[in-house]
mmCIF file of C-alpha atoms in Angstrom:
data_model
loop_
_atom_site.group_PDB
_atom_site.id
_atom_site.type_symbol
_atom_site.label_atom_id
_atom_site.label_comp_id
_atom_site.label_asym_id
_atom_site.label_seq_id
_atom_site.Cartn_x
_atom_site.Cartn_y
_atom_site.Cartn_z
ATOM 1 C CA UNK A 1 10.064 -8.345 4.594
ATOM 2 C CA UNK A 2 10.473 -8.846 8.350
ATOM 3 C CA UNK A 3 8.616 -11.548 10.221
ATOM 4 C CA UNK A 4 6.611 -10.128 13.111
ATOM 5 C CA UNK A 5 5.191 -11.294 16.418
ATOM 6 C CA UNK A 6 2.879 -8.273 16.816
ATOM 7 C CA UNK A 7 -0.225 -10.386 16.207
ATOM 8 C CA UNK A 8 -2.770 -7.865 17.510
ATOM 9 C CA UNK A 9 -1.425 -5.087 15.314
ATOM 10 C CA UNK A 10 -1.461 -7.363 12.269
ATOM 11 C CA UNK A 11 -5.247 -7.363 12.426
ATOM 12 C CA UNK A 12 -5.501 -3.592 12.105
ATOM 13 C CA UNK A 13 -6.231 -1.750 8.862
ATOM 14 C CA UNK A 14 -3.043 0.316 9.103
ATOM 15 C CA UNK A 15 -0.623 -2.609 9.446
ATOM 16 C CA UNK A 16 -0.118 -3.261 5.682
ATOM 17 C CA UNK A 17 0.649 0.433 5.100
ATOM 18 C CA UNK A 18 3.097 0.443 7.986
ATOM 19 C CA UNK A 19 4.856 -2.670 6.614
ATOM 20 C CA UNK A 20 5.026 -1.250 3.084
ATOM 21 C CA UNK A 21 6.528 2.026 4.293
ATOM 22 C CA UNK A 22 8.939 0.339 6.671
ATOM 23 C CA UNK A 23 10.193 -2.025 3.977
ATOM 24 C CA UNK A 24 10.674 0.888 1.591
ATOM 25 C CA UNK A 25 12.722 2.697 4.239
ATOM 26 C CA UNK A 26 14.874 -0.329 5.080
ATOM 27 C CA UNK A 27 15.608 -1.027 1.414
ATOM 28 C CA UNK A 28 16.460 2.669 0.808
ATOM 29 C CA UNK A 29 13.673 3.178 -1.730
ATOM 30 C CA UNK A 30 12.554 5.915 0.645
ATOM 31 C CA UNK A 31 15.435 7.971 1.990
ATOM 32 C CA UNK A 32 15.992 9.939 5.206
ATOM 33 C CA UNK A 33 14.282 13.305 5.211
ATOM 34 C CA UNK A 34 11.518 12.296 2.778
ATOM 35 C CA UNK A 35 8.167 13.818 3.692
ATOM 36 C CA UNK A 36 5.265 11.376 4.135
ATOM 37 C CA UNK A 37 2.097 13.399 3.389
ATOM 38 C CA UNK A 38 -1.044 11.825 4.802
ATOM 39 C CA UNK A 39 -3.262 12.802 1.862
ATOM 40 C CA UNK A 40 -0.895 11.439 -0.772
ATOM 41 C CA UNK A 41 -0.384 8.164 1.085
ATOM 42 C CA UNK A 42 -4.139 7.833 1.568
ATOM 43 C CA UNK A 43 -4.560 8.178 -2.188
ATOM 44 C CA UNK A 44 -1.771 5.687 -2.956
ATOM 45 C CA UNK A 45 -3.157 3.000 -0.653
ATOM 46 C CA UNK A 46 -6.850 3.866 -1.131
ATOM 47 C CA UNK A 47 -7.464 4.239 2.597
ATOM 48 C CA UNK A 48 -8.548 7.055 4.889
ATOM 49 C CA UNK A 49 -6.126 9.575 6.340
ATOM 50 C CA UNK A 50 -6.980 8.164 9.761
ATOM 51 C CA UNK A 51 -5.565 4.787 8.723
ATOM 52 C CA UNK A 52 -2.444 6.441 7.283
ATOM 53 C CA UNK A 53 -2.010 8.470 10.460
ATOM 54 C CA UNK A 54 -1.964 5.285 12.537
ATOM 55 C CA UNK A 55 0.693 3.771 10.256
ATOM 56 C CA UNK A 56 2.811 6.913 10.566
ATOM 57 C CA UNK A 57 2.437 6.860 14.339
ATOM 58 C CA UNK A 58 3.778 3.290 14.347
ATOM 59 C CA UNK A 59 6.768 4.372 12.252
ATOM 60 C CA UNK A 60 7.345 7.232 14.687
ATOM 61 C CA UNK A 61 7.169 4.813 17.616
ATOM 62 C CA UNK A 62 9.885 2.718 15.907
ATOM 63 C CA UNK A 63 11.938 5.903 15.382
ATOM 64 C CA UNK A 64 11.848 5.432 11.618
ATOM 65 C CA UNK A 65 9.881 8.649 11.206
ATOM 66 C CA UNK A 66 9.572 11.912 13.085
ATOM 67 C CA UNK A 67 6.621 14.255 13.414
ATOM 68 C CA UNK A 68 7.562 17.891 12.974
ATOM 69 C CA UNK A 69 4.887 20.254 14.352
ATOM 70 C CA UNK A 70 3.085 22.224 11.644
ATOM 71 C CA UNK A 71 5.151 20.514 8.938
ATOM 72 C CA UNK A 72 4.160 16.857 8.901
ATOM 73 C CA UNK A 73 5.872 13.480 9.196
ATOM 74 C CA UNK A 74 9.321 12.850 7.749
ATOM 75 C CA UNK A 75 11.557 9.804 7.542
ATOM 76 C CA UNK A 76 14.092 10.131 10.343
ATOM 77 C CA UNK A 77 17.572 11.495 9.692
ATOM 78 C CA UNK A 78 19.655 10.318 12.662
ATOM 79 C CA UNK A 79 22.599 12.462 13.695
ATOM 80 C CA UNK A 80 26.122 11.051 13.663
ATOM 81 C CA UNK A 81 25.941 10.608 17.431
ATOM 82 C CA UNK A 82 22.656 8.719 17.140
ATOM 83 C CA UNK A 83 24.087 6.631 14.310
ATOM 84 C CA UNK A 84 27.035 5.565 16.414
ATOM 85 C CA UNK A 85 24.757 4.719 19.330
ATOM 86 C CA UNK A 86 22.666 2.430 17.109
ATOM 87 C CA UNK A 87 25.687 0.381 16.104
ATOM 88 C CA UNK A 88 27.194 0.408 19.580
ATOM 89 C CA UNK A 89 23.919 -1.082 20.831
ATOM 90 C CA UNK A 90 24.019 -3.725 18.091
ATOM 91 C CA UNK A 91 27.605 -4.619 19.026
ATOM 92 C CA UNK A 92 26.475 -5.151 22.624
ATOM 93 C CA UNK A 93 23.373 -7.205 21.793
ATOM 94 C CA UNK A 94 23.886 -9.183 18.607
ATOM 95 C CA UNK A 95 26.970 -11.220 19.631
ATOM 96 C CA UNK A 96 24.921 -12.624 22.530
ATOM 97 C CA UNK A 97 22.060 -13.331 20.141
ATOM 98 C CA UNK A 98 24.405 -15.146 17.748
ATOM 99 C CA UNK A 99 25.765 -17.271 20.605
ATOM 100 C CA UNK A 100 22.249 -18.286 21.659
ATOM 101 C CA UNK A 101 21.370 -19.069 18.035
ATOM 102 C CA UNK A 102 24.390 -21.371 17.784
ATOM 103 C CA UNK A 103 23.168 -23.271 20.832
ATOM 104 C CA UNK A 104 19.575 -23.624 19.630
ATOM 105 C CA UNK A 105 19.714 -23.785 15.810
ATOM 106 C CA UNK A 106 18.111 -26.753 14.083
ATOM 107 C CA UNK A 107 19.057 -28.115 10.672
ATOM 108 C CA UNK A 108 16.014 -26.384 9.201
ATOM 109 C CA UNK A 109 17.240 -23.067 10.649
ATOM 110 C CA UNK A 110 20.642 -23.468 9.030
ATOM 111 C CA UNK A 111 19.007 -24.377 5.728
ATOM 112 C CA UNK A 112 16.901 -21.226 5.938
ATOM 113 C CA UNK A 113 19.969 -19.061 6.600
ATOM 114 C CA UNK A 114 21.821 -20.598 3.661
ATOM 115 C CA UNK A 115 18.828 -20.109 1.401
ATOM 116 C CA UNK A 116 18.685 -16.507 2.517
ATOM 117 C CA UNK A 117 22.369 -16.019 1.723
ATOM 118 C CA UNK A 118 21.677 -17.289 -1.800
ATOM 119 C CA UNK A 119 19.020 -14.587 -2.203
ATOM 120 C CA UNK A 120 21.506 -12.028 -0.904
ATOM 121 C CA UNK A 121 24.191 -13.193 -3.366
ATOM 122 C CA UNK A 122 21.718 -13.005 -6.243
ATOM 123 C CA UNK A 123 20.781 -9.431 -5.335
ATOM 124 C CA UNK A 124 24.432 -8.366 -5.163
ATOM 125 C CA UNK A 125 25.292 -10.120 -8.432
ATOM 126 C CA UNK A 126 22.385 -8.511 -10.261
ATOM 127 C CA UNK A 127 23.254 -5.073 -8.930
ATOM 128 C CA UNK A 128 19.959 -4.742 -7.061
ATOM 129 C CA UNK A 129 21.231 -2.569 -4.218
ATOM 130 C CA UNK A 130 17.833 -2.130 -2.555
ATOM 131 C CA UNK A 131 17.210 -5.873 -2.409
ATOM 132 C CA UNK A 132 20.767 -6.552 -1.212
ATOM 133 C CA UNK A 133 20.400 -4.063 1.644
ATOM 134 C CA UNK A 134 17.018 -5.480 2.631
ATOM 135 C CA UNK A 135 18.350 -9.050 2.493
ATOM 136 C CA UNK A 136 21.326 -8.149 4.650
ATOM 137 C CA UNK A 137 19.037 -6.615 7.263
ATOM 138 C CA UNK A 138 16.734 -9.638 7.244
ATOM 139 C CA UNK A 139 19.701 -11.989 7.730
ATOM 140 C CA UNK A 140 20.439 -10.446 11.111
ATOM 141 C CA UNK A 141 16.791 -10.658 12.138
ATOM 142 C CA UNK A 142 16.606 -14.321 11.147
ATOM 143 C CA UNK A 143 19.535 -15.106 13.451
ATOM 144 C CA UNK A 144 17.673 -13.352 16.273
ATOM 145 C CA UNK A 145 14.558 -15.383 15.520
ATOM 146 C CA UNK A 146 16.576 -18.604 15.704
ATOM 147 C CA UNK A 147 17.778 -17.534 19.158
ATOM 148 C CA UNK A 148 14.082 -17.422 20.123
ATOM 149 C CA UNK A 149 14.558 -14.755 22.781
ATOM 150 C CA UNK A 150 11.589 -12.421 22.462
ATOM 151 C CA UNK A 151 13.067 -9.323 24.104
ATOM 152 C CA UNK A 152 16.412 -9.533 22.315
ATOM 153 C CA UNK A 153 14.721 -10.256 18.996
ATOM 154 C CA UNK A 154 12.559 -7.142 19.349
ATOM 155 C CA UNK A 155 15.655 -5.082 20.097
ATOM 156 C CA UNK A 156 17.420 -6.478 17.028
ATOM 157 C CA UNK A 157 14.435 -5.734 14.783
ATOM 158 C CA UNK A 158 14.302 -2.116 15.883
ATOM 159 C CA UNK A 159 18.056 -1.600 15.709
ATOM 160 C CA UNK A 160 18.362 -3.201 12.276
ATOM 161 C CA UNK A 161 15.560 -1.008 10.931
ATOM 162 C CA UNK A 162 17.244 2.094 12.325
ATOM 163 C CA UNK A 163 20.572 0.945 10.902
ATOM 164 C CA UNK A 164 19.095 1.293 7.413
ATOM 165 C CA UNK A 165 18.733 5.034 7.999
ATOM 166 C CA UNK A 166 22.297 5.241 9.259
ATOM 167 C CA UNK A 167 23.632 3.406 6.220
ATOM 168 C CA UNK A 168 21.649 5.618 3.842
ATOM 169 C CA UNK A 169 23.184 8.729 5.393
ATOM 170 C CA UNK A 170 26.712 7.783 6.373
ATOM 171 C CA UNK A 171 27.925 4.733 4.438
ATOM 172 C CA UNK A 172 31.228 5.564 2.722
ATOM 173 C CA UNK A 173 32.334 2.271 1.149
ATOM 174 C CA UNK A 174 31.434 1.223 -2.364
ATOM 175 C CA UNK A 175 30.400 -2.350 -1.499
ATOM 176 C CA UNK A 176 27.132 -3.271 0.165
ATOM 177 C CA UNK A 177 26.942 -3.055 3.939
ATOM 178 C CA UNK A 178 27.472 -6.703 4.815
ATOM 179 C CA UNK A 179 30.097 -8.598 2.862
ATOM 180 C CA UNK A 180 28.987 -12.106 1.916
ATOM 181 C CA UNK A 181 31.984 -13.886 3.468
ATOM 182 C CA UNK A 182 31.130 -12.366 6.865
ATOM 183 C CA UNK A 183 27.679 -13.923 6.732
ATOM 184 C CA UNK A 184 29.024 -17.231 5.435
ATOM 185 C CA UNK A 185 31.515 -17.689 8.271
ATOM 186 C CA UNK A 186 28.856 -16.682 10.776
ATOM 187 C CA UNK A 187 26.432 -19.290 9.462
ATOM 188 C CA UNK A 188 29.132 -21.970 9.645
ATOM 189 C CA UNK A 189 29.829 -21.129 13.294
ATOM 190 C CA UNK A 190 26.114 -21.320 14.105
ATOM 191 C CA UNK A 191 25.788 -24.578 12.172
ATOM 192 C CA UNK A 192 28.693 -26.046 14.172
ATOM 193 C CA UNK A 193 27.096 -25.020 17.461
ATOM 194 C CA UNK A 194 30.093 -22.848 18.295
ATOM 195 C CA UNK A 195 28.523 -20.052 20.323
ATOM 196 C CA UNK A 196 31.791 -18.425 21.308
ATOM 197 C CA UNK A 197 32.986 -18.180 17.709
ATOM 198 C CA UNK A 198 29.580 -17.005 16.500
ATOM 199 C CA UNK A 199 29.607 -14.210 19.083
ATOM 200 C CA UNK A 200 33.148 -13.182 18.157
ATOM 201 C CA UNK A 201 32.374 -13.196 14.426
ATOM 202 C CA UNK A 202 29.226 -11.137 14.921
ATOM 203 C CA UNK A 203 31.074 -8.586 17.040
ATOM 204 C CA UNK A 204 33.891 -8.223 14.507
ATOM 205 C CA UNK A 205 31.410 -8.073 11.644
ATOM 206 C CA UNK A 206 29.425 -5.222 13.199
ATOM 207 C CA UNK A 207 32.592 -3.365 14.166
ATOM 208 C CA UNK A 208 33.679 -3.620 10.534
ATOM 209 C CA UNK A 209 30.338 -2.251 9.360
ATOM 210 C CA UNK A 210 30.636 0.599 11.861
ATOM 211 C CA UNK A 211 34.110 1.389 10.518
ATOM 212 C CA UNK A 212 32.527 1.823 7.088
ATOM 213 C CA UNK A 213 30.501 4.792 8.319
ATOM 214 C CA UNK A 214 31.577 8.399 7.982
ATOM 215 C CA UNK A 215 30.818 9.361 11.567
ATOM 216 C CA UNK A 216 33.720 11.690 12.227
ATOM 217 C CA UNK A 217 33.241 15.378 13.026
ATOM 218 C CA UNK A 218 31.909 17.425 10.146
ATOM 219 C CA UNK A 219 34.482 19.834 8.812
ATOM 220 C CA UNK A 220 33.229 23.366 8.765
ATOM 221 C CA UNK A 221 34.927 26.102 6.849
ATOM 222 C CA UNK A 222 35.653 28.937 9.234
ATOM 223 C CA UNK A 223 35.034 32.401 7.873
ATOM 224 C CA UNK A 224 37.660 35.033 8.474
ATOM 225 C CA UNK A 225 37.199 36.802 11.796
ATOM 226 C CA UNK A 226 37.179 40.134 10.007
ATOM 227 C CA UNK A 227 34.287 38.994 7.821
ATOM 228 C CA UNK A 228 32.325 37.675 10.805
ATOM 229 C CA UNK A 229 32.798 40.799 12.897
ATOM 230 C CA UNK A 230 32.788 43.421 10.131
ATOM 231 C CA UNK A 231 30.693 46.405 11.109
ATOM 232 C CA UNK A 232 27.586 46.778 9.004
#
């Protein structure tokens, strides 16, 4: 799904397993809290547990999975605080990335973004939620790749991947995460070379996505004091 610059890692035996698991997480086919047993994955992919372990370690490094001592590896379940931090970081970084993309985009880049939006529309129209979510995530990464800033692009890749976990846990709206008109207006700003507008649109777009999350304090029913303190 995502284009990568990690050329050395691509040559390893665990890379395809890592990519398959990561794409399944981003598209919500695998959900937060799912256990990833080494033996079962080794059987699925017909590889050794050592290879699977390396793939899981890469997922852990990307904060998409967490190793729980004596229990195994599980897909991460970010807290509400962590979820907010992910989107706050995106709001800081991605407007700058969009502005750079507007300054550097070629006609072929704009054509690629528009083609990608068509894929996104098709997924939404067909009711393929997993594909729509994955396409939305890839759209943001493609803008970062157009900006051609290695450090910022790596940040965007990691944050977008982690955003998929946040959306799976806390999304409260019925529509998909990124509305099509938000992407369309963003592409037009980039196509017109308007960096300031592209940055503003990206910021407002991500703030809108953040507002679609249920990140408020969790209501907890308080037991009666008498019940809590009743002598046993």
